[in-house]
CSV table of C-alpha atoms in Angstrom, one decimal:
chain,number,residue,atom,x,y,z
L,720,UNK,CA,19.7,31.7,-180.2
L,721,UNK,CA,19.4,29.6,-183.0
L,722,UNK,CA,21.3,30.8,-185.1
L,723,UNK,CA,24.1,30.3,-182.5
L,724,UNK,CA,23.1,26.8,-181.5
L,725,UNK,CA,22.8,25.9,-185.4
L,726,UNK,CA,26.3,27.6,-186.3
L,727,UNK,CA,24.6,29.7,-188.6
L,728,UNK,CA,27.2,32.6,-188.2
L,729,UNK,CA,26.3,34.5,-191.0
L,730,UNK,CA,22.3,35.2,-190.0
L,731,UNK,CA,23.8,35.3,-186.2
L,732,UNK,CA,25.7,38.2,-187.3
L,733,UNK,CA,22.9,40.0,-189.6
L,734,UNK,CA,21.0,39.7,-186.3
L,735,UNK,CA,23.2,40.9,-184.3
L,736,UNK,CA,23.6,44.1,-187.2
L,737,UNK,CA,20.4,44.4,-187.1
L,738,UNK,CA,20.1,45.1,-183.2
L,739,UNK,CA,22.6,48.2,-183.3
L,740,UNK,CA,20.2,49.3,-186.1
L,741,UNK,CA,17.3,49.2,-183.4
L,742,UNK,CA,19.1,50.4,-181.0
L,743,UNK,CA,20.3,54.2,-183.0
L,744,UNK,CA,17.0,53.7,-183.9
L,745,UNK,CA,14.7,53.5,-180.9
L,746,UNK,CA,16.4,53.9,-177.9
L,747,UNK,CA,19.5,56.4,-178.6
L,748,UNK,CA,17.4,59.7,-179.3
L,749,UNK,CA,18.7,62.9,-176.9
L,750,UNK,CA,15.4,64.1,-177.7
L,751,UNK,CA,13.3,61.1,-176.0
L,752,UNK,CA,11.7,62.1,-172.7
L,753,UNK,CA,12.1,59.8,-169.7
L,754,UNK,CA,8.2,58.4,-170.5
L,755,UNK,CA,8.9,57.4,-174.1
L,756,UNK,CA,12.2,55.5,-173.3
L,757,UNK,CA,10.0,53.3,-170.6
L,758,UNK,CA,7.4,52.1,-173.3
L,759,UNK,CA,10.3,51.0,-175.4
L,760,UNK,CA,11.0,48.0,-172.5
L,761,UNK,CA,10.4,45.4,-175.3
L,762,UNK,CA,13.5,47.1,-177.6
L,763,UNK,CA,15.5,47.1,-174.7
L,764,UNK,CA,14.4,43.2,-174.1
L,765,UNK,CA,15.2,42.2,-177.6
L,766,UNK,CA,18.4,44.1,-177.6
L,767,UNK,CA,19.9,42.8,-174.2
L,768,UNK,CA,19.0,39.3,-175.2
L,769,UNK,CA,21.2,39.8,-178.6
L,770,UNK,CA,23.8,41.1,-176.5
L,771,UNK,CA,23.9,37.7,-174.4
L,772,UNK,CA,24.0,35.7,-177.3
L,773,UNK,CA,26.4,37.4,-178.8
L,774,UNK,CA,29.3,36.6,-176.3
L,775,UNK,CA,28.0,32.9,-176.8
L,776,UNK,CA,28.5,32.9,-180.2
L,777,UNK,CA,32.3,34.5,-179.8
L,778,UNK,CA,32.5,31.5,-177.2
L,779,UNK,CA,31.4,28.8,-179.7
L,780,UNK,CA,33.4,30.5,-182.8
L,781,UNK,CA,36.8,30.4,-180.1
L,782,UNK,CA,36.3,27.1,-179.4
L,783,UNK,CA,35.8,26.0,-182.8
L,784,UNK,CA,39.6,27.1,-183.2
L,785,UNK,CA,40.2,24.0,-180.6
L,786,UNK,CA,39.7,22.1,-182.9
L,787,UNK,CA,41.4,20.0,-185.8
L,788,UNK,CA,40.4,23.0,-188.4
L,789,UNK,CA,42.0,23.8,-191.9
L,790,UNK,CA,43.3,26.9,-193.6
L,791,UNK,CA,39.4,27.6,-195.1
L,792,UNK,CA,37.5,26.7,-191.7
L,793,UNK,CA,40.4,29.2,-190.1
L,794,UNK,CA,39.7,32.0,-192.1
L,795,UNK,CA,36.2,31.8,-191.6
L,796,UNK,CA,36.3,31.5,-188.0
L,797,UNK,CA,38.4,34.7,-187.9
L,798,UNK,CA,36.3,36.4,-190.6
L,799,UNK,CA,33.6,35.9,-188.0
L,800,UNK,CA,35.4,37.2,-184.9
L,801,UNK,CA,36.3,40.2,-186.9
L,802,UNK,CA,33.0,41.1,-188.2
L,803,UNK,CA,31.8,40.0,-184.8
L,804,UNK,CA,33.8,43.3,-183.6
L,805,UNK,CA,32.7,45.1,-185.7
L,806,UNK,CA,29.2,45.2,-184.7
L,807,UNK,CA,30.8,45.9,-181.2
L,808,UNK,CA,32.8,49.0,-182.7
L,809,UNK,CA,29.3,50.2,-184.4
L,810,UNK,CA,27.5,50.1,-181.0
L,811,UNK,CA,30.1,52.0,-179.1
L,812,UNK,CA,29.9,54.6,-182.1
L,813,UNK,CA,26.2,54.8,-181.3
L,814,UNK,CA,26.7,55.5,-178.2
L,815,UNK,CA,29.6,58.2,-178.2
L,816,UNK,CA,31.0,59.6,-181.1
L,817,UNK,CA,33.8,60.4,-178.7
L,818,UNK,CA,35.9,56.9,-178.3
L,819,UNK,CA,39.0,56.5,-180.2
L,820,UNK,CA,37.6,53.5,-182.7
L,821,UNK,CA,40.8,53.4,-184.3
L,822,UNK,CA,42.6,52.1,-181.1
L,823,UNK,CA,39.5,50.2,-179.5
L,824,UNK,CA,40.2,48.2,-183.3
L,825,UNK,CA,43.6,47.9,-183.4
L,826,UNK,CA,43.3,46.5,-178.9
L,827,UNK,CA,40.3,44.2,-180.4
L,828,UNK,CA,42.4,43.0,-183.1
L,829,UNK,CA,45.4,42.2,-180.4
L,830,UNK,CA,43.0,40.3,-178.3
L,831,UNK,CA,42.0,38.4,-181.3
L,832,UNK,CA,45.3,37.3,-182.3
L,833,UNK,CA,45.4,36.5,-178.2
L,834,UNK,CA,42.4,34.6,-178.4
L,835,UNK,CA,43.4,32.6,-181.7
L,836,UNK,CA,46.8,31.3,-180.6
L,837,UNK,CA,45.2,30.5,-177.1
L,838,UNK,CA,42.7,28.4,-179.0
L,839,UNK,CA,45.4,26.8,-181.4
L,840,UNK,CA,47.7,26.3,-178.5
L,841,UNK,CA,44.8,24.2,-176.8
L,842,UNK,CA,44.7,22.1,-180.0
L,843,UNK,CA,48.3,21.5,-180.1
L,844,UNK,CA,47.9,20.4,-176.5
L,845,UNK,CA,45.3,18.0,-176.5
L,846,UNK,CA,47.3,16.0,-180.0
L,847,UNK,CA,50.5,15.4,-178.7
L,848,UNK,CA,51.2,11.8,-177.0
L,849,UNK,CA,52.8,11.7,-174.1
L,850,UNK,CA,55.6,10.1,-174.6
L,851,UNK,CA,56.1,7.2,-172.7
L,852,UNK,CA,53.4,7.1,-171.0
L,853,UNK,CA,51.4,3.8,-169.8
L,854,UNK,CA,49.8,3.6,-172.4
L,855,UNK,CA,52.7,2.8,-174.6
L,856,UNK,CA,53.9,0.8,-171.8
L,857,UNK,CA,50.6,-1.4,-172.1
L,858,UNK,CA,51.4,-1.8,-175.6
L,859,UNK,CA,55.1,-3.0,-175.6
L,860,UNK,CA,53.3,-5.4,-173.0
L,861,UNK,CA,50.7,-6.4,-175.4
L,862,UNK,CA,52.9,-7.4,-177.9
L,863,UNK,CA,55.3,-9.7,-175.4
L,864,UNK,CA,58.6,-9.1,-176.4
L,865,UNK,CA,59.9,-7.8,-173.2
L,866,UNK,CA,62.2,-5.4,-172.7
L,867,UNK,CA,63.6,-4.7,-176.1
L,868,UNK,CA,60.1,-4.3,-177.3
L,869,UNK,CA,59.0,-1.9,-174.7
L,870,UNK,CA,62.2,0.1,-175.9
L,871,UNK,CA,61.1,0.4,-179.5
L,872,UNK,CA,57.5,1.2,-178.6
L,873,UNK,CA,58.6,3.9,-176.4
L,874,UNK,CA,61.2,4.8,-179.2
L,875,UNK,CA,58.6,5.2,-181.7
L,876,UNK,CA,56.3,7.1,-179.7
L,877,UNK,CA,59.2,9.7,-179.2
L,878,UNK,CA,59.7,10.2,-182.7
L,879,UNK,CA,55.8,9.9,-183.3
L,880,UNK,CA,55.7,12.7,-180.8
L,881,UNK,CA,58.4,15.1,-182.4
L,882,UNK,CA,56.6,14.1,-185.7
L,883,UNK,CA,52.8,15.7,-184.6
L,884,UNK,CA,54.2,18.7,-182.9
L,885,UNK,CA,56.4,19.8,-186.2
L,886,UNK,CA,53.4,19.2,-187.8
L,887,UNK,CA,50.8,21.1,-185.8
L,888,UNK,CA,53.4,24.0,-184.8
L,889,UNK,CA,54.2,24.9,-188.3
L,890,UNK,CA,50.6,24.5,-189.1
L,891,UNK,CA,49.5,27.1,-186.3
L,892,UNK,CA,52.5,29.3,-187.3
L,893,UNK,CA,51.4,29.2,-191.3
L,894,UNK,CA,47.8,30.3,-190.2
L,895,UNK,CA,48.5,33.1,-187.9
L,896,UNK,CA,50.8,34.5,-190.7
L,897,UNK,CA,48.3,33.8,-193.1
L,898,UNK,CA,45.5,35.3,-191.6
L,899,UNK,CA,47.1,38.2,-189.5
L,900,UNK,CA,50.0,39.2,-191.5
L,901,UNK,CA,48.3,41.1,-194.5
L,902,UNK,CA,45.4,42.6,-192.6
L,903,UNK,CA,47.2,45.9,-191.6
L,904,UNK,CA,47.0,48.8,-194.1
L,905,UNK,CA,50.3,50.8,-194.7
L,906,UNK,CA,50.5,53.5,-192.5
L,907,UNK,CA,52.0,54.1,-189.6
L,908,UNK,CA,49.8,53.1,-186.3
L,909,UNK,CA,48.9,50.1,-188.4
L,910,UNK,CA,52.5,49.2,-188.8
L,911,UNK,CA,52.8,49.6,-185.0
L,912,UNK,CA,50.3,47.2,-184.7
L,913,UNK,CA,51.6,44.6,-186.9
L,914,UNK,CA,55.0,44.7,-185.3
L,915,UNK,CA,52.9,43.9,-181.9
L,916,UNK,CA,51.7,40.9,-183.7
L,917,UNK,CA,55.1,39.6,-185.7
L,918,UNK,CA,56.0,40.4,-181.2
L,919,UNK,CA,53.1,38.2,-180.1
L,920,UNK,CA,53.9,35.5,-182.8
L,921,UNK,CA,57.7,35.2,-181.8
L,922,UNK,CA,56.8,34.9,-178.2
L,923,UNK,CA,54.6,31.9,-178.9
L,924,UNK,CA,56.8,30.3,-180.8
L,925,UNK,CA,59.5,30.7,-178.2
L,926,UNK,CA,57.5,29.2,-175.8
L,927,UNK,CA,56.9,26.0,-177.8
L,928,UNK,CA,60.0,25.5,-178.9
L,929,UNK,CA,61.1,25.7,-174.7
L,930,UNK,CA,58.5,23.8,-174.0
L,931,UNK,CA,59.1,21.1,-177.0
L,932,UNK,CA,63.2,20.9,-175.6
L,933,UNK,CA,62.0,20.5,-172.7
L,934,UNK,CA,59.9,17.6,-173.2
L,935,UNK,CA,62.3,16.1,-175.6
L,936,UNK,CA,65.2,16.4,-173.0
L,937,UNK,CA,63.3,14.7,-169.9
L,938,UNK,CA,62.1,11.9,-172.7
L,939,UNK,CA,65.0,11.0,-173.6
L,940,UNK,CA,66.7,10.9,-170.6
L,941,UNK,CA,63.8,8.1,-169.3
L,942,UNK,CA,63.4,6.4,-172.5
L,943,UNK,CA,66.5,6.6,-174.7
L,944,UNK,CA,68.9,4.2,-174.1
L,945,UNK,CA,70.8,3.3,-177.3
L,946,UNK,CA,72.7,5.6,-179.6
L,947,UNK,CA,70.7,4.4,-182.9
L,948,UNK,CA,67.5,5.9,-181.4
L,949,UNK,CA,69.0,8.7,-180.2
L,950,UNK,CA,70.5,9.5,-184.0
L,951,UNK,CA,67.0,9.1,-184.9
L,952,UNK,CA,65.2,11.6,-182.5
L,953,UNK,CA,68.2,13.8,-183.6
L,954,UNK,CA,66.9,14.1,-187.4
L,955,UNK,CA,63.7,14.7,-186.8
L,956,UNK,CA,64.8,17.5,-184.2
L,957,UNK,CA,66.4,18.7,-186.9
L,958,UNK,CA,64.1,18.8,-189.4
L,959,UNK,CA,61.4,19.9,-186.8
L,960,UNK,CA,64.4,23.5,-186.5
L,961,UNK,CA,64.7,23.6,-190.0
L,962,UNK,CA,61.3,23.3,-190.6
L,963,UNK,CA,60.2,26.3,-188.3
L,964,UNK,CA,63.4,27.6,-190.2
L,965,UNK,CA,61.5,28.5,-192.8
L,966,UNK,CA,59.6,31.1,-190.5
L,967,UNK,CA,62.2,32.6,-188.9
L,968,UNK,CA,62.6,30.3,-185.9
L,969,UNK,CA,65.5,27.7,-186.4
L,970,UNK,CA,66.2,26.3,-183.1
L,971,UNK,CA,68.8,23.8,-184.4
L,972,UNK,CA,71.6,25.3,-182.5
L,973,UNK,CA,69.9,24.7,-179.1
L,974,UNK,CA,69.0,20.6,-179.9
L,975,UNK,CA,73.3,20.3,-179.2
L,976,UNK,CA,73.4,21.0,-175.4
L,977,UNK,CA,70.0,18.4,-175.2
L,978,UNK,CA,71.9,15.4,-177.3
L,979,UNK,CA,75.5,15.9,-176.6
L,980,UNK,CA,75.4,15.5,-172.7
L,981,UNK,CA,73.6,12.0,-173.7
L,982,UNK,CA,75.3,10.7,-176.0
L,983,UNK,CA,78.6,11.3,-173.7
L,984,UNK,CA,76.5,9.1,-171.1
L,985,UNK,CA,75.9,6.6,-172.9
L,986,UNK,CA,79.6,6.0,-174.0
L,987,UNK,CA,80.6,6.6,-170.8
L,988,UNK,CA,77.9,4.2,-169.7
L,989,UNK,CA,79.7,0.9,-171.4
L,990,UNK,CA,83.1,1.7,-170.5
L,991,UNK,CA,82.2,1.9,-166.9
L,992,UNK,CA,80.6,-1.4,-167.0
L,993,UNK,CA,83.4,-2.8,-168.5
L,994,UNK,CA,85.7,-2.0,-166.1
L,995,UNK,CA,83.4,-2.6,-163.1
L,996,UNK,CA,82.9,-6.2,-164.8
L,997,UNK,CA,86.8,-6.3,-165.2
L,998,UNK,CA,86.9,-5.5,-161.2
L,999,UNK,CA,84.7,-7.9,-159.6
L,1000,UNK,CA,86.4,-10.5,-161.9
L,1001,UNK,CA,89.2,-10.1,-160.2
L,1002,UNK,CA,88.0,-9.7,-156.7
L,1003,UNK,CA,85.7,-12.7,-156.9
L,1004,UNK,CA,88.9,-14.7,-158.1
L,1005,UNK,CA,91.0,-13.1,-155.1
L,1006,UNK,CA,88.0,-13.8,-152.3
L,1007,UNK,CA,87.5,-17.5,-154.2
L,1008,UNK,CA,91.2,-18.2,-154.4
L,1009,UNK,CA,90.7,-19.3,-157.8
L,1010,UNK,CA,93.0,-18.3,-160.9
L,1011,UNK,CA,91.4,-20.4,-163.8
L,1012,UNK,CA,88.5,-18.1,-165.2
L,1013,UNK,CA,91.9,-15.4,-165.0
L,1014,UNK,CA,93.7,-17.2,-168.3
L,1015,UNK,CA,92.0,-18.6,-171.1
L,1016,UNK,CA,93.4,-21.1,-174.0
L,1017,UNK,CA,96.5,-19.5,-175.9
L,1018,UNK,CA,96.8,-20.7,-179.0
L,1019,UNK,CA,100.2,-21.5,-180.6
L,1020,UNK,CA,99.2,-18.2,-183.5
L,1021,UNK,CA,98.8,-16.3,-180.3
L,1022,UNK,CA,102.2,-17.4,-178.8
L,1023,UNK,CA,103.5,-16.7,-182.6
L,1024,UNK,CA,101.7,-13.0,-182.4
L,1025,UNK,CA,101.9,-12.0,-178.8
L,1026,UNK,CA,105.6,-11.0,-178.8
L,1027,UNK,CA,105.6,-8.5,-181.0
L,1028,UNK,CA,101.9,-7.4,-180.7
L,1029,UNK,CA,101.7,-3.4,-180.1
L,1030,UNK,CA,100.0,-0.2,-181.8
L,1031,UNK,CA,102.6,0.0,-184.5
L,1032,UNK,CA,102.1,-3.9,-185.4
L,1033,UNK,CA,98.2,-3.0,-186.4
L,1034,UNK,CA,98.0,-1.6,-189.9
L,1035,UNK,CA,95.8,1.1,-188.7
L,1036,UNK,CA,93.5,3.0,-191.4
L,1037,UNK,CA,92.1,6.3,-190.6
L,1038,UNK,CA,88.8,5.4,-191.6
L,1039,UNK,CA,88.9,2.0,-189.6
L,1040,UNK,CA,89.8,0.9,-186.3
L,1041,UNK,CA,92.6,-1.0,-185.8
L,1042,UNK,CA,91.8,-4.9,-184.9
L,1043,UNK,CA,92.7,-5.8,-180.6
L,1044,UNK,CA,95.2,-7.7,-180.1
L,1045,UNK,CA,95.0,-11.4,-180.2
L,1046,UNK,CA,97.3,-11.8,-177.2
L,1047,UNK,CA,94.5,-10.9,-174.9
L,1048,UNK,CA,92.7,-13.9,-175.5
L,1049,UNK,CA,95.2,-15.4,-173.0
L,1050,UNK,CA,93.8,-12.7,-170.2
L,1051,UNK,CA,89.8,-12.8,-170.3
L,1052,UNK,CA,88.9,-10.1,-168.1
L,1053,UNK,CA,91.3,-7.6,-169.9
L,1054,UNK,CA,89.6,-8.9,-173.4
L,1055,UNK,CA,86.3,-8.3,-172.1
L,1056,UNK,CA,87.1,-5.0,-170.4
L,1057,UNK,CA,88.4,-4.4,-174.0
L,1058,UNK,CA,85.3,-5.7,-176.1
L,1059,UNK,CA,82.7,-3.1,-173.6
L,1060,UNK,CA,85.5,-0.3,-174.8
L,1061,UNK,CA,85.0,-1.2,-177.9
L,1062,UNK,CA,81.5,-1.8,-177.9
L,1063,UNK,CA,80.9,2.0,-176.8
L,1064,UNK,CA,82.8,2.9,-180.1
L,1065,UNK,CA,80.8,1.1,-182.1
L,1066,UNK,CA,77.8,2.9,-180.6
L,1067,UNK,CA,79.3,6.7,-181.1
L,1068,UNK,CA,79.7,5.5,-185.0
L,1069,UNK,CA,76.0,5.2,-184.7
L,1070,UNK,CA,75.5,9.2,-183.5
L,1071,UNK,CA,78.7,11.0,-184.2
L,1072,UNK,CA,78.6,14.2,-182.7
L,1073,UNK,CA,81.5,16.5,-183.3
L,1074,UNK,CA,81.1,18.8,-179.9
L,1075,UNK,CA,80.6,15.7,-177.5
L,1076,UNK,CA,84.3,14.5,-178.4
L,1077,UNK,CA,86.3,16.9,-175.9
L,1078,UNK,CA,83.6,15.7,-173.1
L,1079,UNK,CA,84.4,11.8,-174.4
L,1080,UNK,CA,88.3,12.5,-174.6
L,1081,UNK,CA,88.2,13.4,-170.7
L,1082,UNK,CA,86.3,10.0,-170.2
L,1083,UNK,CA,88.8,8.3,-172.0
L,1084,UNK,CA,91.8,9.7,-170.4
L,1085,UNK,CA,90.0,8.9,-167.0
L,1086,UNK,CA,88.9,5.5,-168.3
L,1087,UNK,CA,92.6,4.5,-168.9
L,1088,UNK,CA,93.6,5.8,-165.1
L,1089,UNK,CA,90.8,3.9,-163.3
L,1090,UNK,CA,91.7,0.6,-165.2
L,1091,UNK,CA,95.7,1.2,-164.4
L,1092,UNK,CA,94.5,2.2,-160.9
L,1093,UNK,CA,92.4,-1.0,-160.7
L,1094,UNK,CA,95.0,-3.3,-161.6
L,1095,UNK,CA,97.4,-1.9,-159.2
L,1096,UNK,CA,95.6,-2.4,-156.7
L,1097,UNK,CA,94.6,-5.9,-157.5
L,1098,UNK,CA,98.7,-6.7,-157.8
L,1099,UNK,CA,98.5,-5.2,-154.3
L,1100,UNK,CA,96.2,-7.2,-153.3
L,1101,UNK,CA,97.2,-10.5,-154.3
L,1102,UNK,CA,100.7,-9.6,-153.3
L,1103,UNK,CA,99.1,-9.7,-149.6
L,1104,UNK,CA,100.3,-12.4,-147.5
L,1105,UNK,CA,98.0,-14.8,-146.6
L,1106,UNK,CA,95.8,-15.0,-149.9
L,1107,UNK,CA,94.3,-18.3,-149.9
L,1108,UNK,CA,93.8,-21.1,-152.8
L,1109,UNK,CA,95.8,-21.1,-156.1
L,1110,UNK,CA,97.9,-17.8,-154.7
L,1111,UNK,CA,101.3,-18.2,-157.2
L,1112,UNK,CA,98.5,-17.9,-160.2
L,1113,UNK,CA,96.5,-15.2,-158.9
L,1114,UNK,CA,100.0,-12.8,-158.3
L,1115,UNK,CA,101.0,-14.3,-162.0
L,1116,UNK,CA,98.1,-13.3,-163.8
L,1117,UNK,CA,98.3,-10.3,-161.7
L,1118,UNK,CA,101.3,-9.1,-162.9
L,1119,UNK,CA,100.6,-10.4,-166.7
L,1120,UNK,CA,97.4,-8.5,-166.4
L,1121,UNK,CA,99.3,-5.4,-165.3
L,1122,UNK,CA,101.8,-5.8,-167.7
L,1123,UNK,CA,99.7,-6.2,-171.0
L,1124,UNK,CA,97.8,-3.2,-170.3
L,1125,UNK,CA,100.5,-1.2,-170.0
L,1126,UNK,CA,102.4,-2.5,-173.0
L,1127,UNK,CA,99.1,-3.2,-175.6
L,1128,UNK,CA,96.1,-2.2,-173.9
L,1129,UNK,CA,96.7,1.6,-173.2
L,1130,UNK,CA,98.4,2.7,-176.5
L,1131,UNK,CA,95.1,0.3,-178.0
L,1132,UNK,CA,93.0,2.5,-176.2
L,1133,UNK,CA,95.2,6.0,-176.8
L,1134,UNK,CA,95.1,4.9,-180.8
L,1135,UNK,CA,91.8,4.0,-181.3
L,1136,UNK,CA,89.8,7.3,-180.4
């Protein structure tokens, strides 16, 4: 006791030796009559009480693996298990001569491996943040930046997150392989038993890597909201697969399906504001009666450009996107529908991602539909009799409006992505 309660594992064990010695020796003789085994109740005392503390010290060595231990303290946690079975193996020979030792090892061996990634999976557990949690909340607070700052605390602690579990995952997967991989002699049972553990191995690490994608994926959903970060948690997703790459257990072709879908989001995501700002422009304009925020100052280099202002005009480069045209300064809420267009570029230059384009192509094409569709029906609607306040204006700009996009805006739009 302790032995156990000092980790002294070495004595615990010569102890625990020592008890399978007293117990061939005093207590396992065929020839020992009923009377002689009763006056041997002190043997039987001090042997039972070995046995108890035995299964505490497996408990203590196990839960030693829970912790933050190197390669050394590893091995010699292990080496103690194992030796630790062996007195087990030694007492069931003393019993029986009849047990198959060689498979009671090779199941006692199994559970070990069990036991270790159990252990090491607790420990991987209990170090990884949880990402965006309040307590990264409480520090964006803490730092009073508002809502930017929250952003890049919770930003951080993504990629802090993806950062520890590389780290600890391939650190767990180096031990096990380390420790388990080159204690099977050649021969064949032995080789069954190591393909059991390269088995038990793969199916750990396929659970972590799930369970890591899964994580990722809800994370960034909640907390990602700008393509910059995104490109960021991509890399070191990346480098996390190619990491555990070097083990056999790239996952870099299952981090496309997580980032693709979001990234097409949050395109998608500025266009649509753009043309719902574009919308209730116009319909605040139409319920006011008001035409003025409809046309802005046209300049006489405007007047000069605006005729002759289309795709082919623009001396477009393949590695640069052709400049808007300046006429739309003269129609603000097609400009600014235009700049949010543009602005959603802009942030897919940050995270280019070649199987998202078909996805953003379809967004396009329907982008370009709702906007035609929307100014349609605002011609329609100001065409309406009855429309109160500066009516002639709001049918002009109407038209205008309905014109320009489909003269410069669309083939813009069609020549830019």
């Amino acid at each position: 006791d302790a032995c156990v309660r000092s980790s002294l594992y070495e004595d615990a064990l010569s102890i625990a030796g020592f008890a399978n010695t007293l117990e061939r020796r005093h207590l396992i003789d065929s020839s020992s009559t009923e009377k002689e085994v009763e006056k041997q109740t002190v043997v039987v005392g001090v042997v039972s009480e070995i046995r108890r503390r035995e299964a505490d010290l497996r408990r203590m060595l196990i839960h030693r693996l829970r912790g933050d231990v190197t390669m050394p303290q590893c091995l010699e946690v292990v080496t103690a298990l194992r030796r630790l079975n062996g007195v087990e193996l030694e007492r069931r020979n003393n019993k029986s001569g009849e047990h198959d030792l060689e498979g009671v090892h090779a199941a006692m061996e199994m559970r070990l491996q069990v036991d270790f990634l159990e252990a090491r999976d607790a420990w991987l557990e209990g170090g990884i943040a949880k990402i965006g949690s309040a307590q990264a909340a409480a520090a964006a607070a803490s730092d009073k930046g508002g809502a930017s700052s929250r952003t890049s605390a919770q930003a951080e602690q993504i990629l802090d997150g993806i950062e520890r579990y590389r780290t600890r995952c391939f650190e767990i997967v180096t031990q096990f392989l380390a420790i388990f991989r080159g204690s099977f002699a050649p021969s064949t049972s032995s080789s069954n038993n190591q393909d059991h553990s390269f088995s038990l191995l793969s199916m750990w690490t396929a659970r972590r890597v799930q369970t890591f994608l899964t994580s990722l994926n809800s994370n960034l959903i909640s907390h990602v909201h700008d393509t910059a970060t995104l490109r960021d948690a991509l890399d070191a997703s990346s480098f996390f697969a190619s990491s555990m790459g070097r083990v056999g257990a790239d996952f870099q072709s299952l981090l496309a399906p997580i980032f693709e879908p979001l990234l097409t989001k949050m395109i998608v995501g500025y266009w649509s504001d753009g043309l719902n700002g574009m919308g209730e422009t116009l319909k605040a304009c139409r319920d006011a009666g008001i035409a003025g925020p409809l046309f802005g100052t046209e300049t006489s280099s405007n007047k000069d450009r605006s005729d002759g202002i289309n795709v082919d005009d623009v001396d477009v480069q393949s590695s640069r996107t052709p400049h808007p045209p300046r006429s739309l300064l003269a129609l603000p809420p097609l400009a600014r529908f235009l700049n949010a267009y543009l602005t959603g570029l802009n942030e897919l230059r940050r995270c280019l991602l070649p199987g998202a384009f078909p996805s953003i192509r379809l967004a396009h094409n329907k982008l370009i539909a709702d906007a035609k569709m929307a100014l349609q029906a605002n011609e329609r609607a100001a065409l309406t009799p009855g429309l109160r306040g500066e009516a002639t204006k709001l049918r002009e700009a109407a038209a205008k409006m309905k014109a320009e996009f489909d003269k410069c805006v669309e083939p813009y739009m069609k020549n830019t992505l």
